[in-house]
GROMACS .gro file of C-alpha atoms in nm:
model
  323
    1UNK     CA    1   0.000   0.000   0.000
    2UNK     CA    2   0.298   0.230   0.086
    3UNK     CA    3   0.436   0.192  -0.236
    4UNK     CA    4   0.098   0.240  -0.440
    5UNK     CA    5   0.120   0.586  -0.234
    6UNK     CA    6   0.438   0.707  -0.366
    7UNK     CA    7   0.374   0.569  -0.719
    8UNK     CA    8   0.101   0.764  -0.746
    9UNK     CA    9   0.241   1.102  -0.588
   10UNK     CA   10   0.544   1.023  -0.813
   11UNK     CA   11   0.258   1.015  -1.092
   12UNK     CA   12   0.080   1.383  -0.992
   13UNK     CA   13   0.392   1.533  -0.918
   14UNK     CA   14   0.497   1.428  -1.332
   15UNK     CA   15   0.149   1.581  -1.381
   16UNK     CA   16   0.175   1.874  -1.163
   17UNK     CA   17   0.564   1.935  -1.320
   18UNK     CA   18   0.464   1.853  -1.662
   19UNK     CA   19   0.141   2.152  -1.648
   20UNK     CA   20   0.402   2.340  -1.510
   21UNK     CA   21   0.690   2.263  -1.780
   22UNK     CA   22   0.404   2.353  -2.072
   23UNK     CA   23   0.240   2.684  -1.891
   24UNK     CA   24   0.643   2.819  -1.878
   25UNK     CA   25   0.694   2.686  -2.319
   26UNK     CA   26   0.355   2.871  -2.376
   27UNK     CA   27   0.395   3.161  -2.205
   28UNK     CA   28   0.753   3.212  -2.367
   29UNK     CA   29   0.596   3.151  -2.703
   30UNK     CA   30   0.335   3.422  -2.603
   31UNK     CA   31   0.610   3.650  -2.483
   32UNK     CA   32   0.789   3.592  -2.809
   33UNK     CA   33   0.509   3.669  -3.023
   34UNK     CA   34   0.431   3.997  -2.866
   35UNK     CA   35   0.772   4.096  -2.884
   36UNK     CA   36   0.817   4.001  -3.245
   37UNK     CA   37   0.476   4.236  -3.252
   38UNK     CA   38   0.630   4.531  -3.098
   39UNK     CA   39   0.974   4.488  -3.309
   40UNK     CA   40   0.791   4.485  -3.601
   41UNK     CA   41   0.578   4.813  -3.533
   42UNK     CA   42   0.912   4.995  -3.408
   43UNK     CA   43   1.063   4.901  -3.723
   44UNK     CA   44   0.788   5.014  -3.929
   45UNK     CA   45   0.764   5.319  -3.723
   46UNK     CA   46   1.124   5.386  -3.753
   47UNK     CA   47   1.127   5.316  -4.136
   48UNK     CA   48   0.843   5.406  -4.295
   49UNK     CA   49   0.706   5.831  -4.283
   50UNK     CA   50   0.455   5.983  -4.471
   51UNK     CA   51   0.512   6.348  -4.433
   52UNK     CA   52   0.259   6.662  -4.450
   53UNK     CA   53   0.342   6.908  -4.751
   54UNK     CA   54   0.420   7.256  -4.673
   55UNK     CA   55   0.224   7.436  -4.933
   56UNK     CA   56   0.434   7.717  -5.182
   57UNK     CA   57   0.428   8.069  -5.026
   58UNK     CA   58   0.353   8.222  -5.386
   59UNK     CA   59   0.170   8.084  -5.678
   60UNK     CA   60   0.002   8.167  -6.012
   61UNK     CA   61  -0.209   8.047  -6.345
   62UNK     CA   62  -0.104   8.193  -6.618
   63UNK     CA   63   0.053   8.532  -6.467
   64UNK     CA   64  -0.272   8.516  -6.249
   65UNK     CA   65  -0.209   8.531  -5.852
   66UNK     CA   66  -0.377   8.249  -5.683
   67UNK     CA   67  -0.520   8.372  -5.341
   68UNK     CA   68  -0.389   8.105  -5.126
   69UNK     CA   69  -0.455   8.342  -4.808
   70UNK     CA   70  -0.832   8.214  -4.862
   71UNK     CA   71  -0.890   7.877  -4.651
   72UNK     CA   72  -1.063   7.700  -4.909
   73UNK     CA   73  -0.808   7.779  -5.190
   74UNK     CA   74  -0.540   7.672  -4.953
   75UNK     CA   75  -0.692   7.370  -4.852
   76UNK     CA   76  -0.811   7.248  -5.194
   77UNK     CA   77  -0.479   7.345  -5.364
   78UNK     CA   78  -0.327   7.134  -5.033
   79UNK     CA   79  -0.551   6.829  -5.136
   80UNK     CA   80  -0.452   6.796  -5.526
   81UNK     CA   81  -0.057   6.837  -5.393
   82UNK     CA   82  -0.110   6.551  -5.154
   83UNK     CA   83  -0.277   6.352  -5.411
   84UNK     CA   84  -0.045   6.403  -5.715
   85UNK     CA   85   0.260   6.372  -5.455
   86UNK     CA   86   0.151   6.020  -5.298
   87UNK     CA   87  -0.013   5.873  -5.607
   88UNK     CA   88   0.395   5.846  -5.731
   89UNK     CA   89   0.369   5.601  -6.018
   90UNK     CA   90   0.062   5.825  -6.194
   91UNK     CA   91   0.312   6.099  -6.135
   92UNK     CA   92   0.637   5.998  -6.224
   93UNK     CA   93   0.477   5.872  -6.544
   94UNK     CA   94   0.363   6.215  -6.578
   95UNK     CA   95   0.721   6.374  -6.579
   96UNK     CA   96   0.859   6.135  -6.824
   97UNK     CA   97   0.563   6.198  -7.022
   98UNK     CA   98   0.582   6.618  -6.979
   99UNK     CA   99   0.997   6.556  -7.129
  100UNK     CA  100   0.849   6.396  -7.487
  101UNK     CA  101   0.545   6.615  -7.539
  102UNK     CA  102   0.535   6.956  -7.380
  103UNK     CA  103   0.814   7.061  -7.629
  104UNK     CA  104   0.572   6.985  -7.879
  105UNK     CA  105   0.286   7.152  -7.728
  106UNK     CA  106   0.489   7.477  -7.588
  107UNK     CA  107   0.577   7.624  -7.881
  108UNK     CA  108   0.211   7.609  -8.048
  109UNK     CA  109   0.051   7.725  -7.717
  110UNK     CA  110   0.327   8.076  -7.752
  111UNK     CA  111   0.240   8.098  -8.125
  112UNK     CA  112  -0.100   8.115  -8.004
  113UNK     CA  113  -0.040   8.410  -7.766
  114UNK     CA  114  -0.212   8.146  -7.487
  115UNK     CA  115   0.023   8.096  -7.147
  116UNK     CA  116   0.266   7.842  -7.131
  117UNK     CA  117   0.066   7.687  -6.822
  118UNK     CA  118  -0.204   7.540  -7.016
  119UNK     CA  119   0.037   7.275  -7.123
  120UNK     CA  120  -0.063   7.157  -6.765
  121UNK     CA  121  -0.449   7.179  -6.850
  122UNK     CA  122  -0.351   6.884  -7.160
  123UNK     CA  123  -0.153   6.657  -6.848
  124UNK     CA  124  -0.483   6.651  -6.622
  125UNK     CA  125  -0.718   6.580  -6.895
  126UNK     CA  126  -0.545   6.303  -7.051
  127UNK     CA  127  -0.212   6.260  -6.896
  128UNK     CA  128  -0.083   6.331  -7.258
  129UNK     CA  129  -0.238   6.008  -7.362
  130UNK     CA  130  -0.467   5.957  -7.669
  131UNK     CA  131  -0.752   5.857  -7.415
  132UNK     CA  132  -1.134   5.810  -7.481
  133UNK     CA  133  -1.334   5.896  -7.170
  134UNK     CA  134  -1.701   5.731  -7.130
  135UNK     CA  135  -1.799   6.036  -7.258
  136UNK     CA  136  -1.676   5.987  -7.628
  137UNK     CA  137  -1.413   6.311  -7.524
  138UNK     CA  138  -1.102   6.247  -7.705
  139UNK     CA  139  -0.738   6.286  -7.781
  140UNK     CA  140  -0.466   6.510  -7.527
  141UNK     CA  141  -0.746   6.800  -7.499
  142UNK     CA  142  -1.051   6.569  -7.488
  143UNK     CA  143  -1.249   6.730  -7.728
  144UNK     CA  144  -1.608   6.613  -7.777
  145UNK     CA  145  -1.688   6.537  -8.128
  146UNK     CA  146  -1.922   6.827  -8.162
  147UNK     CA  147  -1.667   7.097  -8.037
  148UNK     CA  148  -1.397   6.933  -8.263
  149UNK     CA  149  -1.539   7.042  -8.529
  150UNK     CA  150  -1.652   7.369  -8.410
  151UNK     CA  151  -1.313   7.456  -8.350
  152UNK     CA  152  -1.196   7.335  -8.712
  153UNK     CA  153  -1.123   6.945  -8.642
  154UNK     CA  154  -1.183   6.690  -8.916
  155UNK     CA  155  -1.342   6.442  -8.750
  156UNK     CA  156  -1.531   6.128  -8.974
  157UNK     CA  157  -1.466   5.720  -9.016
  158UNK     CA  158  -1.100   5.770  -9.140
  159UNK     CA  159  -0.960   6.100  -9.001
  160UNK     CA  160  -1.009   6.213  -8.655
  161UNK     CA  161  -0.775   6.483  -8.579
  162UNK     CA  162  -0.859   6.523  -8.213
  163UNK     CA  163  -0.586   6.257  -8.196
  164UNK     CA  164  -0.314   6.488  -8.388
  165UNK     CA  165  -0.156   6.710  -8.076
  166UNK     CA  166  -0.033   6.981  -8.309
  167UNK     CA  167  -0.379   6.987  -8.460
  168UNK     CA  168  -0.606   6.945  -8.158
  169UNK     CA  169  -0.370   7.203  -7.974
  170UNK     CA  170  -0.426   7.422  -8.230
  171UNK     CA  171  -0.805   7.395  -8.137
  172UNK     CA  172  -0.777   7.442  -7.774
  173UNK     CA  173  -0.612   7.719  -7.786
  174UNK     CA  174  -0.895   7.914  -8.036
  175UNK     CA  175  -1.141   7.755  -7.729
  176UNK     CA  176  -0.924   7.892  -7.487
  177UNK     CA  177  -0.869   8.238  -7.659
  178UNK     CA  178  -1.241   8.267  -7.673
  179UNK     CA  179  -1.275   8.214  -7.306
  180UNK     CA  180  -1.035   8.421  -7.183
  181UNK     CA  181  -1.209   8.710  -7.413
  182UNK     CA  182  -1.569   8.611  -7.253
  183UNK     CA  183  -1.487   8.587  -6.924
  184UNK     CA  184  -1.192   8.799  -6.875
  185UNK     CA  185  -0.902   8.564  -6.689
  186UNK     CA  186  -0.758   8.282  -6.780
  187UNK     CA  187  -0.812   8.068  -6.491
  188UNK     CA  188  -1.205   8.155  -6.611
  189UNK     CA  189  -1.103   8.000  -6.937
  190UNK     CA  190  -0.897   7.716  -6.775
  191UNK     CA  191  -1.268   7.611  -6.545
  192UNK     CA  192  -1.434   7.674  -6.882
  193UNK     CA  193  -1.253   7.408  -7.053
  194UNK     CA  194  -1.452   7.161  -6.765
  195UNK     CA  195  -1.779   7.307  -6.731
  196UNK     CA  196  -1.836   7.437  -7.090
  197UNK     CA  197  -1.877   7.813  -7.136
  198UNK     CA  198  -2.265   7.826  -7.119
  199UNK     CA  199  -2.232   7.646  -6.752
  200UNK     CA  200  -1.998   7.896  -6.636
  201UNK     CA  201  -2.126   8.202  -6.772
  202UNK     CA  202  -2.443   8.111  -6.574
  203UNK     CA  203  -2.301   8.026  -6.248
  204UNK     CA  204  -2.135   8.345  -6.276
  205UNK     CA  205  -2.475   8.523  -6.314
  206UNK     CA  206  -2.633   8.316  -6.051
  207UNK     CA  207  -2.381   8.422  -5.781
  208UNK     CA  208  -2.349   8.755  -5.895
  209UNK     CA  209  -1.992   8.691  -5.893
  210UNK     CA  210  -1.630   8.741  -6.133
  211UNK     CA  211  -1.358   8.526  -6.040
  212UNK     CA  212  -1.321   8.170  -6.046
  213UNK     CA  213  -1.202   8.140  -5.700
  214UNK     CA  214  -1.524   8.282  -5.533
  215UNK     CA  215  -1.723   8.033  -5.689
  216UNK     CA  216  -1.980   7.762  -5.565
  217UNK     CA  217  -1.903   7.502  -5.826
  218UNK     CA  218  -1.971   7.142  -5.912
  219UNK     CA  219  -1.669   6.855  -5.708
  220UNK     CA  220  -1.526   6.837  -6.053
  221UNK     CA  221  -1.481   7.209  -6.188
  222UNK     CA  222  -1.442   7.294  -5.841
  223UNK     CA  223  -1.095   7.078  -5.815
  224UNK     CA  224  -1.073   7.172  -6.155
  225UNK     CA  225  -0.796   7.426  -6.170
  226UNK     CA  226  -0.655   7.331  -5.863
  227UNK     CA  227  -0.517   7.008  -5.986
  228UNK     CA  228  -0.333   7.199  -6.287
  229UNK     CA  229  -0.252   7.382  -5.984
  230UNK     CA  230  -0.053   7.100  -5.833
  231UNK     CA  231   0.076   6.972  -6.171
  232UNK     CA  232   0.265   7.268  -6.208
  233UNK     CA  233   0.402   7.309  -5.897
  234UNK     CA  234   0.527   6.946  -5.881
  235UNK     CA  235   0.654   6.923  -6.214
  236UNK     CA  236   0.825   7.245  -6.219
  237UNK     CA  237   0.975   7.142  -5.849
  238UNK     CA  238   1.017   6.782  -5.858
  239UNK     CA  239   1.274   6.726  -5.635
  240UNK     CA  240   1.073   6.936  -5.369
  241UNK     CA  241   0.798   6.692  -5.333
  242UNK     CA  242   1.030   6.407  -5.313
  243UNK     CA  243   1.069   6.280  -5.679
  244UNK     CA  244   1.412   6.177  -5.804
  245UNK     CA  245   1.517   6.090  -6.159
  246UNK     CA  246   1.787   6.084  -6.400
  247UNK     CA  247   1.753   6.262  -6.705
  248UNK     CA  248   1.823   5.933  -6.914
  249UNK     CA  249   1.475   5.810  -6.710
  250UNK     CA  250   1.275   6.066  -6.929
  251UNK     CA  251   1.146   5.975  -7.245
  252UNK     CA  252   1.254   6.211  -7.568
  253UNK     CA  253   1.062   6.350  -7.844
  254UNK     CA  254   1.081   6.156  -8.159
  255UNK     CA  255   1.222   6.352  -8.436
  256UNK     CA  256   1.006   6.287  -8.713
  257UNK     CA  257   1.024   6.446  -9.122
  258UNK     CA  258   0.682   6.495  -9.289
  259UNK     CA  259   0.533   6.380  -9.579
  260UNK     CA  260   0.246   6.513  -9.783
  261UNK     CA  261   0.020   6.323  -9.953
  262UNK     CA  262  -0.309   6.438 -10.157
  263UNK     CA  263  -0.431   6.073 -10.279
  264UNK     CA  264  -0.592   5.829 -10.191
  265UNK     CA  265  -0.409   5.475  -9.986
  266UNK     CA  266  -0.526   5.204 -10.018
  267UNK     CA  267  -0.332   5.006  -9.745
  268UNK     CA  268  -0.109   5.188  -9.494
  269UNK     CA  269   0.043   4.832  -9.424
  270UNK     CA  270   0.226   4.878  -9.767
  271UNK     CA  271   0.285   5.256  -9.748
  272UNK     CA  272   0.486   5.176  -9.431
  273UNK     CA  273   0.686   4.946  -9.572
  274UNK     CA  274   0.817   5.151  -9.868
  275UNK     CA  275   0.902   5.398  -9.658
  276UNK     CA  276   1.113   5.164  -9.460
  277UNK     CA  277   0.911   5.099  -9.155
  278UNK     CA  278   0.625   4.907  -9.006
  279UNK     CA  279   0.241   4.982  -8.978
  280UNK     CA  280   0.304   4.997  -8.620
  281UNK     CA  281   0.567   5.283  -8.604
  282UNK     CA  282   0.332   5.457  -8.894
  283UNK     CA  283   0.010   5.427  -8.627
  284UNK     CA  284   0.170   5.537  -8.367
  285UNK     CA  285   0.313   5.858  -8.524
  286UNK     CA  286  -0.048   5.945  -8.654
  287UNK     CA  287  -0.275   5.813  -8.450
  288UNK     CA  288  -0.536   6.051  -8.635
  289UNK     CA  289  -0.564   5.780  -8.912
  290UNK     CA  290  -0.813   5.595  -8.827
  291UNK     CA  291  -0.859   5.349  -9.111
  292UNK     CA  292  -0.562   5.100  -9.223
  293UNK     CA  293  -0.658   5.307  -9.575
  294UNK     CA  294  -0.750   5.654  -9.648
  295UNK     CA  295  -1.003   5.695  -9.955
  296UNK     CA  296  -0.948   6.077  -9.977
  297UNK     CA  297  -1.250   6.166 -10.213
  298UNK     CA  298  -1.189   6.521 -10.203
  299UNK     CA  299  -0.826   6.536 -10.250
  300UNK     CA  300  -0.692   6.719  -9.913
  301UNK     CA  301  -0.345   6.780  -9.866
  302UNK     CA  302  -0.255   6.564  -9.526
  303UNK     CA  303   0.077   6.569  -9.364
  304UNK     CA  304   0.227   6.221  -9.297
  305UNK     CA  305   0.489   6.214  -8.969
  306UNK     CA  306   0.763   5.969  -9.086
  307UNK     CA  307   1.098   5.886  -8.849
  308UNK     CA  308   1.380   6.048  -8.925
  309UNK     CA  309   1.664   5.819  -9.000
  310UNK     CA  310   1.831   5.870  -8.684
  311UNK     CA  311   1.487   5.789  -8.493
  312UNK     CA  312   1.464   5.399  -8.669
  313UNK     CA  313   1.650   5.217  -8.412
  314UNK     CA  314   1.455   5.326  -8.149
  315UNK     CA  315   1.123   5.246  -8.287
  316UNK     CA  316   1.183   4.948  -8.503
  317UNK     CA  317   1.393   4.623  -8.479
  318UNK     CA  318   1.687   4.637  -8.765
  319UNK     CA  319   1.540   4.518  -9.102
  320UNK     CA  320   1.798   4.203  -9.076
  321UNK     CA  321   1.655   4.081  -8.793
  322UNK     CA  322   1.280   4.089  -8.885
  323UNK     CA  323   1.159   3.813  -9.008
   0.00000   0.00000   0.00000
């Protein structure tokens, strides 16, 4: 009986030890855990910082002062910088993107006698891409059929010019010439461009009021100008809201040689290739052909963009290695 005693408190003390032995391994594995837990968020803490903007002391549209002293224009220009600045792919992609086009589009906007700033009106409507929106608006200036052709924009089954930049900048700027003579500023012209002319003039009426910035306006038109706004001040500052490239990161202009044509073509596909490149590097150039032929019933005169010579090897394999 003695020894049944002590075999069985030699059996509850294993038990007793044992509870004991697995209550110390799980509480150290606990322990461990939340330490791992709190490493982890001092490392992220530590690593990762997403920084408020301090907003420019001085800024303008088009030689026009922007009253940033007003709360809501400081806090909506605030918004569209914080957007632009932490949305850094759309953005970087809009700097390379600024490098090939805006020296096309600059020198047509000066021509013009429109400011240099409504290159930045193009980036925000299309982020110089030939976009559609759901709308049917089209091209780098998102022109609506109707107004294309209002503002002298062949538009039809084989030509639609609203996707030629030199031709559909052309246009904007006779819209945006127009404005500024209706409504007297050009940031009125720039929130034009959104709302339509007719919309504005009438909101200006209805609030009795003459300056884009003491408006009541629709979400869009109100964050309208204030997102050029930001494109501006980013792109002309880069480095300032944190973004760092190397000039070789940009992507360059294509230099291009023109030829005319008044006839009709009856396959592009072949046109391309006797002028020694593909119907891919032809599309691209002139996106405003819309057909792969171009009947031409009434003889125009249309201006072809071919690569110049020193151009080919960036746009097209070598002609030995195609197959």
């Amino acid at each position: 009986m003695k020894r049944s005693n002590a075999s069985l408190i030699a059996i509850f003390s294993l038990i007793i030890v044992g509870a004991g032995v697995a209550e110390f391994f799980t509480s150290a594995k606990t322990d461990s855990k939340a330490e791992n837990e709190r490493t982890y968020q001092d490392y992220f803490n530590r690593d990762y910082k997403i920084y408020s903007l301090n907003l420019p002391q001085n800024l303008s549209f088009a030689g026009e002062v922007v009253p940033l002293q007003l709360s809501d224009v400081s806090e909506k220009l605030d918004r569209e910088l914080h957007v632009n600045t932490y949305w850094q792919s759309n953005t970087l992609l809009y700097l390379k993107r600024s490098n090939k086009w805006f020296p096309v589009i600059e020198p047509i906007l000066k021509e013009n006698g429109v400011p240099e700033d409504f290159k930045y009106l193009a980036l925000i409507e299309s982020g110089l891409t030939q976009v559609v929106s759901p709308a049917g608006a089209t091209g780098f200036w998102q022109f609506m059929e109707g107004s294309g052709r209002e503002y002298g924009l062949e538009i039809n089954d084989e030509v639609d010019e609203r996707y030629h930049v030199e031709k559909a900048t052309e246009a904007a700027c006779k819209y945006l010439k127009e404005a500024k003579e209706k409504f007297g500023t050009w940031t009125l012209a720039a929130a034009s461009y959104n709302m339509g002319q007719n919309g504005l003039e009438h909101q200006l009426e209805r609030q009795k009021a003459s300056n884009y910035y003491d408006l009541l306006l629709n979400t869009e038109t109100a964050r309208y100008v204030f997102r050029i706004l930001a494109a501006k001040e980013i792109l002309d500052h880069p480095s300032k809201y944190g973004f760092q490239y190397r000039d070789e990161h940009l992507w360059e202009p294509i230099k291009t040689e023109i030829v005319k044509i008044d006839t009709s073509v009856d396959d592009f596909a072949a046109f391309a290739k006797d002028k020694g490149i593909n119907y891919k590097v032809l599309k691209n150039l002139n996106p405003w052909l819309r057909q792969s032929y171009l009947r031409n019933r009434a003889g125009k005169s249309y201006d072809i963009k071919l690569p110049e010579e020193s151009a080919m090897s960036k746009l097209m394999l070598d002609s030995n290695k195609r197959g």
